[in-house]
PDB file of C-alpha atoms in Angstrom:
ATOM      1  CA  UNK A   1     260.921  -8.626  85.001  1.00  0.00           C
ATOM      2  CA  UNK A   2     261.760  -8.144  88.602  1.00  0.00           C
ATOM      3  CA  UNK A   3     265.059  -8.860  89.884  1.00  0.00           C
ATOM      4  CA  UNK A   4     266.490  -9.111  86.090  1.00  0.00           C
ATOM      5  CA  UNK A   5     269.040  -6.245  86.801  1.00  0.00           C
ATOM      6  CA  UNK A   6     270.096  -7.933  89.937  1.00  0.00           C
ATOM      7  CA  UNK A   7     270.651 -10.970  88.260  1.00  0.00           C
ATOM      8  CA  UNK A   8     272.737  -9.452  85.179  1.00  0.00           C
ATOM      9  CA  UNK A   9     274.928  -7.363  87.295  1.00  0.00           C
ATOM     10  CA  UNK A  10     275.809 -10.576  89.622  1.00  0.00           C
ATOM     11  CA  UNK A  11     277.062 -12.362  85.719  1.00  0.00           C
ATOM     12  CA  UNK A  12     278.722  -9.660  84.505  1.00  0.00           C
ATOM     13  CA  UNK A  13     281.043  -8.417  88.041  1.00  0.00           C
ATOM     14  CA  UNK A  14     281.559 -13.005  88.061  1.00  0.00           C
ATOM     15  CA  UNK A  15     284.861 -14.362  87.252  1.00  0.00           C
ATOM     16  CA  UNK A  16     283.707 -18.081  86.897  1.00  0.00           C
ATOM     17  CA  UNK A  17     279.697 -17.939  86.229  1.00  0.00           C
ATOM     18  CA  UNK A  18     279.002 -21.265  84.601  1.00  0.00           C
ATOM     19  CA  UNK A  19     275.381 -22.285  83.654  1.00  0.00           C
ATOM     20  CA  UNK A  20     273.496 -25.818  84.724  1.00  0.00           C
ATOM     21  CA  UNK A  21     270.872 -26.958  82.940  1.00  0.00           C
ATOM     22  CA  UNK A  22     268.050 -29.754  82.671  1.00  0.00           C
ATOM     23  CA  UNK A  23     265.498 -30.690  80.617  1.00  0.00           C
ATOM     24  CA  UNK A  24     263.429 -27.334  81.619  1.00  0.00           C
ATOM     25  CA  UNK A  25     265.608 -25.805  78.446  1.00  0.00           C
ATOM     26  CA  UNK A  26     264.767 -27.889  76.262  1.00  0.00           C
ATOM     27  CA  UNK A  27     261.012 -28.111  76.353  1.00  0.00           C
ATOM     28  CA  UNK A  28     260.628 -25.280  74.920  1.00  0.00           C
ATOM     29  CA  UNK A  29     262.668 -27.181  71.677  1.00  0.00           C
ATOM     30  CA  UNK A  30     260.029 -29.516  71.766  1.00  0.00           C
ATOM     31  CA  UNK A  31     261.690 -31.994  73.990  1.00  0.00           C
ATOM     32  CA  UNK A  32     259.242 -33.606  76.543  1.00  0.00           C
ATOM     33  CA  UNK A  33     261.116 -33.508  80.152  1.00  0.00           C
ATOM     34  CA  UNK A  34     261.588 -37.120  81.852  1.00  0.00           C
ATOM     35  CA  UNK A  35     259.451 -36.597  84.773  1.00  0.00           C
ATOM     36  CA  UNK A  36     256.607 -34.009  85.903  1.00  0.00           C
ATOM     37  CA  UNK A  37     253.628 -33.135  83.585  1.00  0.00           C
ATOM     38  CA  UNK A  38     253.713 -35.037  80.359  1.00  0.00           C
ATOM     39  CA  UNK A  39     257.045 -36.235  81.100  1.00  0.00           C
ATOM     40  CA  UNK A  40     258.400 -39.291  79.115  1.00  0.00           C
ATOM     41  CA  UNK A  41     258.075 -41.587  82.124  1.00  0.00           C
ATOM     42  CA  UNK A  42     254.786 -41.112  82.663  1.00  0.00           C
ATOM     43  CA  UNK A  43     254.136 -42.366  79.030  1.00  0.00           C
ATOM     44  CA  UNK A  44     256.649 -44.853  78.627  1.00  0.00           C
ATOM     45  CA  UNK A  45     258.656 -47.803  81.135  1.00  0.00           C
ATOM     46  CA  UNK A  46     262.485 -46.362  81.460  1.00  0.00           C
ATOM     47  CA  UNK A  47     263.341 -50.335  81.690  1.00  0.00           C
ATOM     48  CA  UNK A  48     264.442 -49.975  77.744  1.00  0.00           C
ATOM     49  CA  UNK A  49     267.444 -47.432  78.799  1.00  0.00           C
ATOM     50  CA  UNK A  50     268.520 -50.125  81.568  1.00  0.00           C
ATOM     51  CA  UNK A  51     271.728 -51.237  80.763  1.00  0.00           C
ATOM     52  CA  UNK A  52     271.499 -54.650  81.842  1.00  0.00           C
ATOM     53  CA  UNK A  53     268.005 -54.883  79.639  1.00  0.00           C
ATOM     54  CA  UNK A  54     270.000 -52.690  76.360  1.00  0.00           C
ATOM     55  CA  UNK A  55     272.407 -55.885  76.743  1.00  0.00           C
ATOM     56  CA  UNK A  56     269.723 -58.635  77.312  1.00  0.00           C
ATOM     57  CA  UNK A  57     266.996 -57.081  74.642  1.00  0.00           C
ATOM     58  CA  UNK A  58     269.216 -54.769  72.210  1.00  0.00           C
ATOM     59  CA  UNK A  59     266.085 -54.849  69.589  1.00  0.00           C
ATOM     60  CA  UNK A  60     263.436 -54.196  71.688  1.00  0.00           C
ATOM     61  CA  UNK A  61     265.588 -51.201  73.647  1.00  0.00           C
ATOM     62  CA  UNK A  62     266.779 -49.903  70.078  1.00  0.00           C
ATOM     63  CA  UNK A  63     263.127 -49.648  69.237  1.00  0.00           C
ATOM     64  CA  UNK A  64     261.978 -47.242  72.387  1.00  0.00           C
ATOM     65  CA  UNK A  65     265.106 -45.478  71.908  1.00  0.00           C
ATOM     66  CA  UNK A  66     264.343 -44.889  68.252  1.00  0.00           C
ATOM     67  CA  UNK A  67     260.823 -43.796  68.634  1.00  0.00           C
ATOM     68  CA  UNK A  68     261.401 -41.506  72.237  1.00  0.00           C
ATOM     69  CA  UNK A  69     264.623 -40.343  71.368  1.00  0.00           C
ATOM     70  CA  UNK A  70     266.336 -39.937  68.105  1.00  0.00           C
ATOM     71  CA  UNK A  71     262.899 -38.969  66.490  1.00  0.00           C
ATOM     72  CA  UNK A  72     262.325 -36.377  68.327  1.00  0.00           C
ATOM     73  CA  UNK A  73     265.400 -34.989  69.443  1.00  0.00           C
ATOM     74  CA  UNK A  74     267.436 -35.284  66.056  1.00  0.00           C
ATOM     75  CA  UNK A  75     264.847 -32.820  64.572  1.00  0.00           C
ATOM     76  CA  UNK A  76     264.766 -29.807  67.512  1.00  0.00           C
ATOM     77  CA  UNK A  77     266.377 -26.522  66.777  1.00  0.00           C
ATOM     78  CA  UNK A  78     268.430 -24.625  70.302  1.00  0.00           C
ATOM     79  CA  UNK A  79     266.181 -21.813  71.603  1.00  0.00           C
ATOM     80  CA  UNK A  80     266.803 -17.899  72.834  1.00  0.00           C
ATOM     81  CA  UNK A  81     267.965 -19.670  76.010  1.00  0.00           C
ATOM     82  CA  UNK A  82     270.361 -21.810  74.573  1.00  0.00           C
ATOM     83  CA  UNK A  83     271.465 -19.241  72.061  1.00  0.00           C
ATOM     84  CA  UNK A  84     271.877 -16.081  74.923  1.00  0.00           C
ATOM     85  CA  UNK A  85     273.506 -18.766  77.040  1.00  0.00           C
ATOM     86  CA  UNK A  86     276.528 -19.322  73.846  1.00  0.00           C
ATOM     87  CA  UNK A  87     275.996 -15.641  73.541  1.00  0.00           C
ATOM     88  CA  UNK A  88     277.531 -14.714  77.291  1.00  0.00           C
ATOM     89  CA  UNK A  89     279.469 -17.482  76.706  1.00  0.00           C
ATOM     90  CA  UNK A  90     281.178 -15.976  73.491  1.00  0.00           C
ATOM     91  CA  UNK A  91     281.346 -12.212  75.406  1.00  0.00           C
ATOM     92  CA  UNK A  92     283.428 -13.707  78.116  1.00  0.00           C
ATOM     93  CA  UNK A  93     280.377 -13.650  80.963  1.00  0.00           C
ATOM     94  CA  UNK A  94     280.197 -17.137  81.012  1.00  0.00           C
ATOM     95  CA  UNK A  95     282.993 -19.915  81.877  1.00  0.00           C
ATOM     96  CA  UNK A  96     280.869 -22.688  80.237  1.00  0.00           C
ATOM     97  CA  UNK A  97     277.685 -25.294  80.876  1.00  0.00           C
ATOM     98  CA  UNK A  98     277.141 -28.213  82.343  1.00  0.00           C
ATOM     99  CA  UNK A  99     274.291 -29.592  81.126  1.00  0.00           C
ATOM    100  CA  UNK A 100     272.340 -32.886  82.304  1.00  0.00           C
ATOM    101  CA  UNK A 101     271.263 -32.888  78.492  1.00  0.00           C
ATOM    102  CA  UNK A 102     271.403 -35.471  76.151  1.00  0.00           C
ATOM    103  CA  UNK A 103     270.502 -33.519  73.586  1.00  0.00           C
ATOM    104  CA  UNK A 104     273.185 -31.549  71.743  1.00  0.00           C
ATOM    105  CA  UNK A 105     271.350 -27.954  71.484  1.00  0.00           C
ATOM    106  CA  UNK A 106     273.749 -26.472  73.649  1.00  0.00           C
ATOM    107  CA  UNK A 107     276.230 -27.005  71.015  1.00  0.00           C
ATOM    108  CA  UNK A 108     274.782 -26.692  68.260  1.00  0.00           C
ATOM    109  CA  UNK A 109     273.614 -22.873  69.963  1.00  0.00           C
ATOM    110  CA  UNK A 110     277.225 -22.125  69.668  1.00  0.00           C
ATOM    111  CA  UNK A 111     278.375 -22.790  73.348  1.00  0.00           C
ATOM    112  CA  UNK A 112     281.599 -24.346  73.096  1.00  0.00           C
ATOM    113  CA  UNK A 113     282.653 -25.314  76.952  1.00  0.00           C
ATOM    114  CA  UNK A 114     279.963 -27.445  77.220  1.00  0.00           C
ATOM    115  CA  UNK A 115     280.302 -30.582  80.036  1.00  0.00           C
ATOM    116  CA  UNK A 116     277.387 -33.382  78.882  1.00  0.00           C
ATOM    117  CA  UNK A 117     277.107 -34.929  82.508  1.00  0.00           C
ATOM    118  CA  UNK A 118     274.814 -37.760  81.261  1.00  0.00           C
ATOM    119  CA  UNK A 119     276.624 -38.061  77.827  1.00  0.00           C
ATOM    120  CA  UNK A 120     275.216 -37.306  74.324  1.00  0.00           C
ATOM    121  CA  UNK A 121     272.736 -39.393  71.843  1.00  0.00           C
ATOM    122  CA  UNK A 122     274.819 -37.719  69.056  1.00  0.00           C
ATOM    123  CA  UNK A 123     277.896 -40.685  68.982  1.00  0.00           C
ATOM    124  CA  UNK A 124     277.183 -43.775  69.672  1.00  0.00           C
ATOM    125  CA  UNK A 125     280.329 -46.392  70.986  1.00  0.00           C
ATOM    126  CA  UNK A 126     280.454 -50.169  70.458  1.00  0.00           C
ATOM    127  CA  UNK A 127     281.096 -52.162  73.274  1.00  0.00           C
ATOM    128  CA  UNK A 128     283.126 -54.967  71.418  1.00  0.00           C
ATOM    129  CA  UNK A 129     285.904 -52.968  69.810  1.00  0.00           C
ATOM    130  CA  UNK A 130     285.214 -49.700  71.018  1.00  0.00           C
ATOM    131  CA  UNK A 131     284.670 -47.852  68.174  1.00  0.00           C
ATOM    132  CA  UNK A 132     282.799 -44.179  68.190  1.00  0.00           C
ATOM    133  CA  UNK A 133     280.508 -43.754  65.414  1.00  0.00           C
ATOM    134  CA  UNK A 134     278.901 -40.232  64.565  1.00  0.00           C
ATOM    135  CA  UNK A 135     275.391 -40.198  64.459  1.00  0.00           C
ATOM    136  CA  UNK A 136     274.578 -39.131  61.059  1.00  0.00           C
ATOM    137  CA  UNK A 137     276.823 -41.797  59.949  1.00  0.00           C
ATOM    138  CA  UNK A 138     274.592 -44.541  61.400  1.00  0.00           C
ATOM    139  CA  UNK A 139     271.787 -46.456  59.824  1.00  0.00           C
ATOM    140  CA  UNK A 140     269.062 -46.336  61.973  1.00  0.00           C
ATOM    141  CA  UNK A 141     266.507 -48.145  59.621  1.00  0.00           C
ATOM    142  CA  UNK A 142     268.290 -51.089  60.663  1.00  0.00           C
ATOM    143  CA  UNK A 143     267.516 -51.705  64.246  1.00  0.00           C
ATOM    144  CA  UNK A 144     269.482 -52.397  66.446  1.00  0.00           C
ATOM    145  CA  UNK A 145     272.295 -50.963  64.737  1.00  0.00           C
ATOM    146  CA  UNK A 146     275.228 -52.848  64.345  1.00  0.00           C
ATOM    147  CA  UNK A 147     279.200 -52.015  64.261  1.00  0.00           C
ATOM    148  CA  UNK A 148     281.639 -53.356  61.284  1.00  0.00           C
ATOM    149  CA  UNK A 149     282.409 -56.487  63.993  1.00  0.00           C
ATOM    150  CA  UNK A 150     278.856 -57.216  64.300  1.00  0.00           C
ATOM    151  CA  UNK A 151     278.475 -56.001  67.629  1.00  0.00           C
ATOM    152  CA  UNK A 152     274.761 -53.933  68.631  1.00  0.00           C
ATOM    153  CA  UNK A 153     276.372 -50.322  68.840  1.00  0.00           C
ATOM    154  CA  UNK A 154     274.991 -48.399  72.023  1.00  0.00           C
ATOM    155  CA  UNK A 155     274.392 -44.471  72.107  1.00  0.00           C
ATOM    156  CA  UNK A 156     276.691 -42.410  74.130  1.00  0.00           C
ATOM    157  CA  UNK A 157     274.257 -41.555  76.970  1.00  0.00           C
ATOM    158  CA  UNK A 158     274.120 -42.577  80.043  1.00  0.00           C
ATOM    159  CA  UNK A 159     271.838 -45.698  81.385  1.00  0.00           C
ATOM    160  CA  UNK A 160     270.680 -46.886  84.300  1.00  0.00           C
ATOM    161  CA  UNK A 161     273.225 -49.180  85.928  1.00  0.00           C
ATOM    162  CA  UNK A 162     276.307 -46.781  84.354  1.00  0.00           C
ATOM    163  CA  UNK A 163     278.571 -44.333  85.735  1.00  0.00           C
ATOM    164  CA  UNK A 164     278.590 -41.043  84.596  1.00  0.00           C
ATOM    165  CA  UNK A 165     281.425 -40.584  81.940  1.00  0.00           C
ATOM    166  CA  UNK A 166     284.962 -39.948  84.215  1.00  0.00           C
ATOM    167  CA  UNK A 167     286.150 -37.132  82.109  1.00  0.00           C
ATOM    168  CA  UNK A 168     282.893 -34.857  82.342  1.00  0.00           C
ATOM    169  CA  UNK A 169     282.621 -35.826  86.147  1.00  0.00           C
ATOM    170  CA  UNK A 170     285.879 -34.209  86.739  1.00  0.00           C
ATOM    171  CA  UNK A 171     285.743 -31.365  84.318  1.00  0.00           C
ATOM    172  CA  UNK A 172     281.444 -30.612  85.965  1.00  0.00           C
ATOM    173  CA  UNK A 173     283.062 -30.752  89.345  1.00  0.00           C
ATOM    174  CA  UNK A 174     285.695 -28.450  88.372  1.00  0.00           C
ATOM    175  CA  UNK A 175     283.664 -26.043  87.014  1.00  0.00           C
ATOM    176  CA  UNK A 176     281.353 -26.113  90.008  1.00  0.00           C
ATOM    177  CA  UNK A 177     283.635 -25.820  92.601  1.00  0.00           C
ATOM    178  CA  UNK A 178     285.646 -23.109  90.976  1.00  0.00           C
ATOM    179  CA  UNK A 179     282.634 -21.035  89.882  1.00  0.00           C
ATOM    180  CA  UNK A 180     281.493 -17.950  91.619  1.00  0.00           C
ATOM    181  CA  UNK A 181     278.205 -17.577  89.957  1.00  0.00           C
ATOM    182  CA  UNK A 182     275.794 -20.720  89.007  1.00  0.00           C
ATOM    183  CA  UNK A 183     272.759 -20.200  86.799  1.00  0.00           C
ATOM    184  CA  UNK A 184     270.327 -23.046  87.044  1.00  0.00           C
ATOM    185  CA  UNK A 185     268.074 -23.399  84.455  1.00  0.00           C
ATOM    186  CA  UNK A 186     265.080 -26.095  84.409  1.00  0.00           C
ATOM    187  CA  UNK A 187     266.318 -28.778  86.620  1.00  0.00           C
ATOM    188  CA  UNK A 188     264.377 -29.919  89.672  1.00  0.00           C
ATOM    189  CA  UNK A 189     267.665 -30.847  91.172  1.00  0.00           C
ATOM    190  CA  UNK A 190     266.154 -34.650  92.162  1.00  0.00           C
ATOM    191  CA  UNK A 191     268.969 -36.252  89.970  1.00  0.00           C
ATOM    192  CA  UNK A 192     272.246 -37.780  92.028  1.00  0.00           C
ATOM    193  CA  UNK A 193     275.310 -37.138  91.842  1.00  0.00           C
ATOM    194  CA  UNK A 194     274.272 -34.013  89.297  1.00  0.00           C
ATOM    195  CA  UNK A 195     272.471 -32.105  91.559  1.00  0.00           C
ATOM    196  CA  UNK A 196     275.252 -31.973  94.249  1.00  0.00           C
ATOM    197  CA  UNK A 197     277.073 -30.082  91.689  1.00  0.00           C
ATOM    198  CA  UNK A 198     275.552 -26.823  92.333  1.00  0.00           C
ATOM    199  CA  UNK A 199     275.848 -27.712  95.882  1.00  0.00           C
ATOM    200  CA  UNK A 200     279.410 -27.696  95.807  1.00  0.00           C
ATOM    201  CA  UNK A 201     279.514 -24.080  94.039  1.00  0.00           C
ATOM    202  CA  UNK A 202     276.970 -22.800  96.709  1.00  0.00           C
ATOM    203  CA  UNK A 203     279.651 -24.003  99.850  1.00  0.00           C
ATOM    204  CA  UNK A 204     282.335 -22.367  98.066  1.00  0.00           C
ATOM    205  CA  UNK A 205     280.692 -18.959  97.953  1.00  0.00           C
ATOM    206  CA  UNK A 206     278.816 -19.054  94.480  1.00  0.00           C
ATOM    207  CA  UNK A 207     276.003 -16.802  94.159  1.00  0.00           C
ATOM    208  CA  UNK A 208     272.969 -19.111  92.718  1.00  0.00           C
ATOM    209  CA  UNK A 209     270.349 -18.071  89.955  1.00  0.00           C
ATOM    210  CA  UNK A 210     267.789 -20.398  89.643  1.00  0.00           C
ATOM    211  CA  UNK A 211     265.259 -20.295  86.420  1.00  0.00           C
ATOM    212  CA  UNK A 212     262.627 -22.939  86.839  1.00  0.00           C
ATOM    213  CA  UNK A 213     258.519 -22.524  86.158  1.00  0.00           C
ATOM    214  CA  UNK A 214     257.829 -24.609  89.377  1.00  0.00           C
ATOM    215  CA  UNK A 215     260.034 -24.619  92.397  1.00  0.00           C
ATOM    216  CA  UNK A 216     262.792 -27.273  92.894  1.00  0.00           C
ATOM    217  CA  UNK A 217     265.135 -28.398  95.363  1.00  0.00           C
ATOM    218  CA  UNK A 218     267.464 -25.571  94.655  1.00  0.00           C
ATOM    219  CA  UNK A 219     264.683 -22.963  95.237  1.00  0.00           C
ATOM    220  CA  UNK A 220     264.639 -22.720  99.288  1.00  0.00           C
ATOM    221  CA  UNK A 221     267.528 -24.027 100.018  1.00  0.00           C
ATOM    222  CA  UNK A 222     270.828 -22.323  98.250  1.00  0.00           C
ATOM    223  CA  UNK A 223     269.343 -19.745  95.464  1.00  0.00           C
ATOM    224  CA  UNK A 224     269.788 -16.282  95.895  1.00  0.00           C
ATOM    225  CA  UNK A 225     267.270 -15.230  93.558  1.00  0.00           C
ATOM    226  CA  UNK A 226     264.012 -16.993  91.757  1.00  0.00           C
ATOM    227  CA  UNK A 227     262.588 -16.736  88.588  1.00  0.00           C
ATOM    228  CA  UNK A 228     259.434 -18.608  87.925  1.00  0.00           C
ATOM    229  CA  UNK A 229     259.465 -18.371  84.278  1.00  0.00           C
ATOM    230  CA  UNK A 230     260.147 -19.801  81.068  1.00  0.00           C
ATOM    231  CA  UNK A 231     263.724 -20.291  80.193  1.00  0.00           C
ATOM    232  CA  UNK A 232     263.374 -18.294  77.329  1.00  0.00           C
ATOM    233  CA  UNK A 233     261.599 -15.815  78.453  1.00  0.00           C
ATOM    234  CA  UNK A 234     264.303 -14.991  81.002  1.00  0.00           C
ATOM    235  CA  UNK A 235     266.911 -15.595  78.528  1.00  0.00           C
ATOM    236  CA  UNK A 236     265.274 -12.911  76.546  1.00  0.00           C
ATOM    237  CA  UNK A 237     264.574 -10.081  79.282  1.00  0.00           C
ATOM    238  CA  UNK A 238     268.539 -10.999  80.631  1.00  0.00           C
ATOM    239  CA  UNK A 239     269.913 -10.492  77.217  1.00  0.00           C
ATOM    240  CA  UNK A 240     268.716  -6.760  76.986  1.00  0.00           C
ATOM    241  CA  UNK A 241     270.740  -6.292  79.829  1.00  0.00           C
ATOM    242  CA  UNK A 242     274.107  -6.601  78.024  1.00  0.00           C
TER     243      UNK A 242
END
């Protein structure tokens, strides 16, 4: 693969690298992305992950969610990207990831400085008394699922209408704007305020790697080098390299 060498010898001689990723990782889990080609949003009205609608409609949102998400997320398996990514991560290449994931398969890859920017479908929170819930401990043949008060619990993701969590804001931005080395992997980089974050690295001096099978916002703009491929077939050619 052209440019592979280039690209390990810029991870290993970084100090801070830190990986971003999207839903381009994931696909190949069999995770649909949100947008582009067969993209959930082209199959389905995102109105049911409104917040205002979750709080209006919590049965008819806990259904979508049920049948888009937890189906077929609680049942994929990390892949050689997300497993070399814990892998450099483990060998002290890589500072962490910040991932735009709701997913979990960082993680459960191994990688254990992981930053979920749009939270996690893996807890879920009730609004009433606040209480965090594990995921396996919920009963989700009874929709909408409901806390010991009574209250509809809501996943630990992030909606439309919500903030992004405070603490992995600060700890993303951190990472970003101390890192020296940024590897994107399957974003198009459309998504505010997470796509500023490699943004920030790229003004302090990071060197960018962007993996991505079509061409994003990164692409012409701040990456130093390209790769048009599959995540794991990158992650597979890069991990000869060490």
């Amino acid at each position: 693969m052209k440019n592979i060498k280039q690209a390990a010898d810029i991870i290993k001689n970084a100090t801070g690298a830190v990986a971003f990723t999207g839903a381009g990782i994931s696909v190949e889990s069999g995770i649909p992305p949100f947008t582009g080609k067969g993209g959930l949003w082209t199959q389905y009205d995102p109105k049911f992950i409104e917040i205002d609608f979750f709080y209006a409609h919590p049965k008819e949102s806990w259904q979508e969610m049920k049948k888009i998400f937890f189906s077929s997320m609680g049942q994929a398996q990390p892949n050689k990207a997300h497993q070399v990514l814990a892998d450099l991560e483990k060998k002290g290449f890589l500072k962490g990831v910040i991932t735009q994931n709701i997913d979990g398969l960082h993680q459960a890859a191994g990688s254990k400085n992981v930053q979920e920017f749009h939270g996690t479908i893996h807890t879920l929170s009730c609004p009433s008394c606040l209480r965090k819930y594990r995921l396996e401990d919920v009963n989700l043949d009874e929709v909408p699922p409901r806390c010991f008060c009574g209250a509809v619990l809501k996943p630990d993701f992030v909606f439309y209408g919500e903030g992004i969590p405070p603490k992995a804001y600060q700890n993303s931005l951190e990472m970003a704007q101390n890192a020296d080395v940024v590897i994107i992997v399957g974003t198009a980089g459309q998504v505010m305020p997470a796509c500023s974050l490699p943004l920030y690295a790229k003004q302090n001096g990071a060197k960018i790697i962007e993996v991505n099978t079509l061409p994003s916002s990164f692409t012409d703009t701040i990456s130093d080098l390209y790769f048009p491929v599959k995540a794991t077939e990158f992650f597979a050619e890069l991990e000869k390299e060490f």
